Amino acid sequence: MGVPHAVIFVKDINDFDAKIIGKEIHDLKEFSNFANVNFVQIQDKNNLKVITYERGVNDMTLACGTGGTASVIVANSLGICSSKVSVHFQ
């Protein structure tokens, strides 16, 4: 991706404070240049909901292309989505 990404799978992306948790993960020392933090809700094998706390912006963003891509790659590698997926940014 060119940018470090953390991909976190959640049951419901509307059921927690993504901004606070996203900032905490973004700021971890393990990410020396910070990271985008993607929270992913699996709707089914072909649909993911994604919200992103984006580095550089240091806040939630409406969409993140590399975040959507990272989310699909991780979900697919874990066998929880197909290779053709619609990503719905919230």
CSV table of N, CA, C and O in Angstrom, one decimal:
chain,number,residue,atom,x,y,z
A,1,MET,N,0.8,-1.2,0.0
A,1,MET,CA,0.0,0.0,0.0
A,1,MET,C,0.9,1.3,0.0
A,1,MET,O,0.4,2.3,-0.4
A,2,GLY,N,2.1,1.2,0.5
A,2,GLY,CA,2.9,2.4,0.7
A,2,GLY,C,2.7,3.1,2.0
A,2,GLY,O,3.5,3.9,2.4
A,3,VAL,N,1.6,2.8,2.7
A,3,VAL,CA,1.3,3.4,4.0
A,3,VAL,C,1.0,2.2,4.9
A,3,VAL,O,0.2,1.3,4.5
A,4,PRO,N,1.5,2.2,6.1
A,4,PRO,CA,1.1,1.1,7.0
A,4,PRO,C,-0.4,1.2,7.4
A,4,PRO,O,-0.9,2.2,7.6
A,5,HIS,N,-0.9,0.0,7.5
A,5,HIS,CA,-2.4,-0.2,7.8
A,5,HIS,C,-2.5,-1.2,8.9
A,5,HIS,O,-1.9,-2.2,8.9
A,6,ALA,N,-3.4,-0.9,9.9
A,6,ALA,CA,-3.9,-1.9,10.8
A,6,ALA,C,-5.3,-2.2,10.4
A,6,ALA,O,-6.1,-1.3,10.1
A,7,VAL,N,-5.6,-3.4,10.4
A,7,VAL,CA,-7.0,-3.9,10.0
A,7,VAL,C,-7.6,-4.6,11.2
A,7,VAL,O,-7.1,-5.6,11.6
A,8,ILE,N,-8.7,-4.1,11.7
A,8,ILE,CA,-9.3,-4.6,12.9
A,8,ILE,C,-10.7,-5.0,12.5
A,8,ILE,O,-11.5,-4.2,12.0
A,9,PHE,N,-11.0,-6.3,12.7
A,9,PHE,CA,-12.4,-6.8,12.5
A,9,PHE,C,-13.3,-6.6,13.7
A,9,PHE,O,-12.9,-6.9,14.8
A,10,VAL,N,-14.5,-6.0,13.5
A,10,VAL,CA,-15.4,-5.7,14.5
A,10,VAL,C,-16.8,-6.3,14.2
A,10,VAL,O,-17.1,-6.5,13.0
A,11,LYS,N,-17.6,-6.5,15.2
A,11,LYS,CA,-18.9,-7.1,15.0
A,11,LYS,C,-19.8,-6.0,14.4
A,11,LYS,O,-20.6,-6.2,13.5
A,12,ASP,N,-19.7,-4.7,14.9
A,12,ASP,CA,-20.5,-3.6,14.4
A,12,ASP,C,-19.7,-2.4,14.5
A,12,ASP,O,-19.3,-1.9,15.5
A,13,ILE,N,-19.5,-1.7,13.3
A,13,ILE,CA,-18.6,-0.5,13.3
A,13,ILE,C,-19.3,0.7,13.9
A,13,ILE,O,-18.6,1.7,14.1
A,14,ASN,N,-20.6,0.5,14.3
A,14,ASN,CA,-21.3,1.7,14.9
A,14,ASN,C,-21.4,1.5,16.4
A,14,ASN,O,-22.0,2.3,17.1
A,15,ASP,N,-20.7,0.4,17.0
A,15,ASP,CA,-20.9,0.1,18.4
A,15,ASP,C,-19.8,0.4,19.3
A,15,ASP,O,-19.6,-0.2,20.3
A,16,PHE,N,-18.9,1.3,18.8
A,16,PHE,CA,-17.7,1.7,19.7
A,16,PHE,C,-17.2,3.1,19.2
A,16,PHE,O,-17.6,3.5,18.1
A,17,ASP,N,-16.4,3.7,19.9
A,17,ASP,CA,-15.8,5.0,19.5
A,17,ASP,C,-14.6,4.8,18.7
A,17,ASP,O,-13.5,4.7,19.2
A,18,ALA,N,-14.7,4.7,17.4
A,18,ALA,CA,-13.6,4.4,16.5
A,18,ALA,C,-12.6,5.5,16.5
A,18,ALA,O,-11.4,5.2,16.3
A,19,LYS,N,-13.0,6.7,16.7
A,19,LYS,CA,-12.0,7.8,16.7
A,19,LYS,C,-11.0,7.7,17.9
A,19,LYS,O,-9.8,7.8,17.7
A,20,ILE,N,-11.5,7.4,19.0
A,20,ILE,CA,-10.6,7.2,20.2
A,20,ILE,C,-9.7,6.0,20.0
A,20,ILE,O,-8.5,6.0,20.2
A,21,ILE,N,-10.3,4.8,19.7
A,21,ILE,CA,-9.6,3.6,19.6
A,21,ILE,C,-8.6,3.7,18.4
A,21,ILE,O,-7.5,3.3,18.4
A,22,GLY,N,-9.1,4.3,17.3
A,22,GLY,CA,-8.2,4.5,16.1
A,22,GLY,C,-7.0,5.3,16.4
A,22,GLY,O,-5.9,5.0,16.0
A,23,LYS,N,-7.2,6.4,17.2
A,23,LYS,CA,-6.0,7.2,17.5
A,23,LYS,C,-5.1,6.5,18.4
A,23,LYS,O,-3.8,6.6,18.2
A,24,GLU,N,-5.6,5.7,19.3
A,24,GLU,CA,-4.7,4.9,20.2
A,24,GLU,C,-3.8,3.9,19.4
A,24,GLU,O,-2.6,3.8,19.6
A,25,ILE,N,-4.4,3.2,18.4
A,25,ILE,CA,-3.7,2.3,17.6
A,25,ILE,C,-2.7,3.1,16.7
A,25,ILE,O,-1.6,2.7,16.5
A,26,HIS,N,-3.2,4.1,16.1
A,26,HIS,CA,-2.4,5.0,15.2
A,26,HIS,C,-1.1,5.4,15.9
A,26,HIS,O,-0.1,5.5,15.2
A,27,ASP,N,-1.2,5.7,17.1
A,27,ASP,CA,-0.1,6.3,17.9
A,27,ASP,C,0.9,5.3,18.5
A,27,ASP,O,1.9,5.6,19.1
A,28,LEU,N,0.6,4.0,18.3
A,28,LEU,CA,1.4,2.9,18.9
A,28,LEU,C,2.9,3.1,18.4
A,28,LEU,O,3.1,3.3,17.2
A,29,LYS,N,3.8,2.9,19.3
A,29,LYS,CA,5.2,3.0,18.9
A,29,LYS,C,5.7,2.0,17.9
A,29,LYS,O,6.7,2.2,17.2
A,30,GLU,N,4.9,0.9,17.8
A,30,GLU,CA,5.3,-0.1,16.8
A,30,GLU,C,5.1,0.4,15.4
A,30,GLU,O,5.7,-0.1,14.4
A,31,PHE,N,4.3,1.4,15.2
A,31,PHE,CA,4.2,2.1,13.9
A,31,PHE,C,5.0,3.4,14.0
A,31,PHE,O,4.5,4.4,14.4
A,32,SER,N,6.3,3.3,13.6
A,32,SER,CA,7.2,4.4,13.7
A,32,SER,C,6.7,5.7,13.0
A,32,SER,O,7.1,6.8,13.4
A,33,ASN,N,6.0,5.5,11.9
A,33,ASN,CA,5.5,6.7,11.2
A,33,ASN,C,4.0,6.7,11.2
A,33,ASN,O,3.4,7.3,10.3
A,34,PHE,N,3.4,6.2,12.2
A,34,PHE,CA,2.0,6.1,12.4
A,34,PHE,C,1.3,5.2,11.4
A,34,PHE,O,2.0,4.7,10.5
A,35,ALA,N,0.1,4.9,11.5
A,35,ALA,CA,-0.6,4.0,10.6
A,35,ALA,C,-2.1,4.4,10.4
A,35,ALA,O,-2.7,5.0,11.3
A,36,ASN,N,-2.6,4.0,9.2
A,36,ASN,CA,-4.1,4.1,9.1
A,36,ASN,C,-4.7,2.9,9.8
A,36,ASN,O,-4.1,1.8,9.8
A,37,VAL,N,-5.8,3.2,10.4
A,37,VAL,CA,-6.5,2.1,11.2
A,37,VAL,C,-7.8,1.9,10.6
A,37,VAL,O,-8.7,2.8,10.6
A,38,ASN,N,-8.1,0.7,10.1
A,38,ASN,CA,-9.3,0.3,9.4
A,38,ASN,C,-10.1,-0.6,10.3
A,38,ASN,O,-9.6,-1.6,10.7
A,39,PHE,N,-11.3,-0.2,10.5
A,39,PHE,CA,-12.2,-1.1,11.3
A,39,PHE,C,-13.2,-1.7,10.2
A,39,PHE,O,-13.8,-1.0,9.5
A,40,VAL,N,-13.3,-3.0,10.2
A,40,VAL,CA,-14.0,-3.7,9.2
A,40,VAL,C,-15.1,-4.6,9.8
A,40,VAL,O,-14.9,-5.4,10.7
A,41,GLN,N,-16.3,-4.4,9.3
A,41,GLN,CA,-17.4,-5.3,9.6
A,41,GLN,C,-17.8,-6.1,8.4
A,41,GLN,O,-18.0,-5.6,7.3
A,42,ILE,N,-17.7,-7.4,8.6
A,42,ILE,CA,-18.1,-8.3,7.5
A,42,ILE,C,-19.6,-8.4,7.4
A,42,ILE,O,-20.2,-8.8,8.3
A,43,GLN,N,-20.1,-8.0,6.3
A,43,GLN,CA,-21.6,-8.1,6.0
A,43,GLN,C,-21.9,-9.5,5.5
A,43,GLN,O,-22.8,-10.2,5.9
A,44,ASP,N,-21.1,-9.9,4.5
A,44,ASP,CA,-21.2,-11.3,4.0
A,44,ASP,C,-19.9,-11.5,3.1
A,44,ASP,O,-19.0,-10.6,3.1
A,45,LYS,N,-19.8,-12.6,2.4
A,45,LYS,CA,-18.6,-12.9,1.7
A,45,LYS,C,-18.2,-11.9,0.6
A,45,LYS,O,-17.1,-11.8,0.1
A,46,ASN,N,-19.2,-11.1,0.2
A,46,ASN,CA,-19.0,-10.1,-0.9
A,46,ASN,C,-19.1,-8.7,-0.5
A,46,ASN,O,-19.1,-7.8,-1.4
A,47,ASN,N,-19.4,-8.4,0.8
A,47,ASN,CA,-19.6,-7.0,1.2
A,47,ASN,C,-18.9,-6.7,2.5
A,47,ASN,O,-19.2,-7.4,3.5
A,48,LEU,N,-18.1,-5.7,2.6
A,48,LEU,CA,-17.5,-5.2,3.8
A,48,LEU,C,-17.9,-3.8,4.1
A,48,LEU,O,-17.9,-3.0,3.2
A,49,LYS,N,-18.1,-3.5,5.3
A,49,LYS,CA,-18.2,-2.1,5.8
A,49,LYS,C,-16.9,-1.7,6.4
A,49,LYS,O,-16.3,-2.4,7.2
A,50,VAL,N,-16.4,-0.5,6.0
A,50,VAL,CA,-15.1,0.0,6.5
A,50,VAL,C,-15.2,1.4,7.0
A,50,VAL,O,-15.8,2.3,6.3
A,51,ILE,N,-14.6,1.7,8.1
A,51,ILE,CA,-14.3,3.1,8.6
A,51,ILE,C,-12.8,3.2,8.9
A,51,ILE,O,-12.2,2.2,9.3
A,52,THR,N,-12.3,4.4,8.6
A,52,THR,CA,-10.8,4.5,8.7
A,52,THR,C,-10.4,5.7,9.5
A,52,THR,O,-10.9,6.8,9.3
A,53,TYR,N,-9.5,5.5,10.5
A,53,TYR,CA,-8.8,6.6,11.1
A,53,TYR,C,-7.5,6.8,10.3
A,53,TYR,O,-6.7,5.9,10.3
A,54,GLU,N,-7.4,7.9,9.7
A,54,GLU,CA,-6.3,8.1,8.7
A,54,GLU,C,-5.1,9.0,9.2
A,54,GLU,O,-5.4,10.0,9.8
A,55,ARG,N,-3.9,8.4,9.1
A,55,ARG,CA,-2.8,9.2,9.4
A,55,ARG,C,-2.6,10.4,8.5
A,55,ARG,O,-3.1,10.4,7.4
A,56,GLY,N,-2.0,11.4,9.0
A,56,GLY,CA,-1.9,12.6,8.2
A,56,GLY,C,-3.1,13.5,8.4
A,56,GLY,O,-2.9,14.7,8.7
A,57,VAL,N,-4.2,13.0,8.4
A,57,VAL,CA,-5.5,13.7,8.7
A,57,VAL,C,-5.6,13.7,10.3
A,57,VAL,O,-6.2,14.6,10.8
A,58,ASN,N,-5.2,12.6,10.9
A,58,ASN,CA,-5.3,12.4,12.3
A,58,ASN,C,-6.8,12.5,12.8
A,58,ASN,O,-7.1,13.1,13.8
A,59,ASP,N,-7.6,11.8,12.0
A,59,ASP,CA,-9.1,11.8,12.3
A,59,ASP,C,-9.7,10.8,11.4
A,59,ASP,O,-9.1,10.2,10.6
A,60,MET,N,-11.0,10.6,11.6
A,60,MET,CA,-11.8,9.7,10.8
A,60,MET,C,-12.0,10.3,9.4
A,60,MET,O,-12.1,11.6,9.3
A,61,THR,N,-11.9,9.5,8.4
A,61,THR,CA,-12.2,10.0,7.0
A,61,THR,C,-13.4,9.3,6.4
A,61,THR,O,-13.8,8.2,6.9
A,62,LEU,N,-14.0,9.9,5.4
A,62,LEU,CA,-15.2,9.4,4.8
A,62,LEU,C,-14.8,8.1,3.9
A,62,LEU,O,-15.7,7.3,3.7
A,63,ALA,N,-13.6,8.1,3.4
A,63,ALA,CA,-13.2,6.9,2.6
A,63,ALA,C,-11.7,6.9,2.5
A,63,ALA,O,-11.0,7.9,2.6
A,64,CYS,N,-11.1,5.7,2.3
A,64,CYS,CA,-9.7,5.6,2.2
A,64,CYS,C,-9.4,4.4,1.2
A,64,CYS,O,-9.7,3.2,1.6
A,65,GLY,N,-9.0,4.7,0.0
A,65,GLY,CA,-8.8,3.7,-1.0
A,65,GLY,C,-7.8,2.6,-0.6
A,65,GLY,O,-8.1,1.4,-0.7
A,66,THR,N,-6.7,3.0,0.0
A,66,THR,CA,-5.7,2.0,0.4
A,66,THR,C,-6.2,1.3,1.6
A,66,THR,O,-5.9,0.1,1.8
A,67,GLY,N,-7.0,1.9,2.4
A,67,GLY,CA,-7.6,1.2,3.6
A,67,GLY,C,-8.6,0.1,3.2
A,67,GLY,O,-8.6,-1.0,3.7
A,68,GLY,N,-9.4,0.5,2.1
A,68,GLY,CA,-10.3,-0.5,1.6
A,68,GLY,C,-9.6,-1.7,1.0
A,68,GLY,O,-9.9,-2.9,1.2
A,69,THR,N,-8.5,-1.4,0.3
A,69,THR,CA,-7.7,-2.4,-0.3
A,69,THR,C,-7.0,-3.3,0.7
A,69,THR,O,-7.1,-4.6,0.6
A,70,ALA,N,-6.4,-2.7,1.7
A,70,ALA,CA,-5.8,-3.5,2.8
A,70,ALA,C,-6.8,-4.3,3.5
A,70,ALA,O,-6.6,-5.5,3.8
A,71,SER,N,-8.0,-3.8,3.7
A,71,SER,CA,-9.1,-4.6,4.4
A,71,SER,C,-9.5,-5.8,3.6
A,71,SER,O,-9.6,-6.9,4.2
A,72,VAL,N,-9.6,-5.7,2.3
A,72,VAL,CA,-10.0,-6.8,1.5
A,72,VAL,C,-8.9,-7.8,1.4
A,72,VAL,O,-9.1,-9.0,1.5
A,73,ILE,N,-7.6,-7.4,1.3
A,73,ILE,CA,-6.5,-8.3,1.3
A,73,ILE,C,-6.4,-9.1,2.5
A,73,ILE,O,-6.3,-10.4,2.5
A,74,VAL,N,-6.6,-8.5,3.7
A,74,VAL,CA,-6.5,-9.2,5.0
A,74,VAL,C,-7.7,-10.2,5.1
A,74,VAL,O,-7.5,-11.3,5.4
A,75,ALA,N,-8.9,-9.6,4.8
A,75,ALA,CA,-10.1,-10.5,5.0
A,75,ALA,C,-10.0,-11.7,4.0
A,75,ALA,O,-10.4,-12.8,4.4
A,76,ASN,N,-9.6,-11.5,2.8
A,76,ASN,CA,-9.5,-12.6,1.8
A,76,ASN,C,-8.4,-13.6,2.2
A,76,ASN,O,-8.6,-14.8,2.1
A,77,SER,N,-7.3,-13.1,2.7
A,77,SER,CA,-6.2,-14.0,3.1
A,77,SER,C,-6.6,-14.9,4.3
A,77,SER,O,-6.1,-16.0,4.5
A,78,LEU,N,-7.6,-14.3,5.1
A,78,LEU,CA,-8.1,-15.1,6.3
A,78,LEU,C,-9.3,-16.0,5.8
A,78,LEU,O,-9.9,-16.7,6.7
A,79,GLY,N,-9.7,-15.9,4.6
A,79,GLY,CA,-10.8,-16.7,4.1
A,79,GLY,C,-12.2,-16.2,4.5
A,79,GLY,O,-13.2,-17.0,4.5
A,80,ILE,N,-12.3,-15.0,4.9
A,80,ILE,CA,-13.6,-14.5,5.3
A,80,ILE,C,-14.3,-13.6,4.3
A,80,ILE,O,-15.4,-13.1,4.6
A,81,CYS,N,-13.7,-13.4,3.2
A,81,CYS,CA,-14.4,-12.8,2.1
A,81,CYS,C,-13.9,-13.3,0.8
A,81,CYS,O,-12.8,-14.0,0.7
A,82,SER,N,-14.6,-13.1,-0.3
A,82,SER,CA,-14.2,-13.6,-1.6
A,82,SER,C,-13.2,-12.6,-2.2
A,82,SER,O,-12.9,-11.6,-1.6
A,83,SER,N,-12.7,-12.9,-3.4
A,83,SER,CA,-11.7,-12.0,-4.0
A,83,SER,C,-12.4,-10.9,-4.7
A,83,SER,O,-11.7,-9.9,-5.1
A,84,LYS,N,-13.7,-10.9,-5.0
A,84,LYS,CA,-14.4,-9.8,-5.5
A,84,LYS,C,-15.4,-9.3,-4.5
A,84,LYS,O,-16.4,-10.0,-4.1
A,85,VAL,N,-15.1,-8.1,-3.9
A,85,VAL,CA,-15.8,-7.6,-2.8
A,85,VAL,C,-16.2,-6.2,-3.0
A,85,VAL,O,-15.4,-5.4,-3.6
A,86,SER,N,-17.4,-5.8,-2.5
A,86,SER,CA,-17.8,-4.4,-2.5
A,86,SER,C,-17.4,-3.9,-1.1
A,86,SER,O,-17.7,-4.5,-0.1
A,87,VAL,N,-16.7,-2.7,-1.1
A,87,VAL,CA,-16.3,-2.1,0.2
A,87,VAL,C,-17.2,-0.9,0.3
A,87,VAL,O,-17.3,0.0,-0.5
A,88,HIS,N,-18.0,-0.8,1.4
A,88,HIS,CA,-18.9,0.3,1.7
A,88,HIS,C,-18.3,1.1,2.9
A,88,HIS,O,-18.2,0.6,4.0
A,89,PHE,N,-17.9,2.3,2.5
A,89,PHE,CA,-17.3,3.2,3.5
A,89,PHE,C,-18.4,3.9,4.2
A,89,PHE,O,-19.4,4.3,3.7
A,90,GLN,N,-18.3,4.0,5.6
A,90,GLN,CA,-19.3,4.6,6.4
A,90,GLN,C,-18.9,6.0,6.9
A,90,GLN,O,-17.8,6.3,7.2
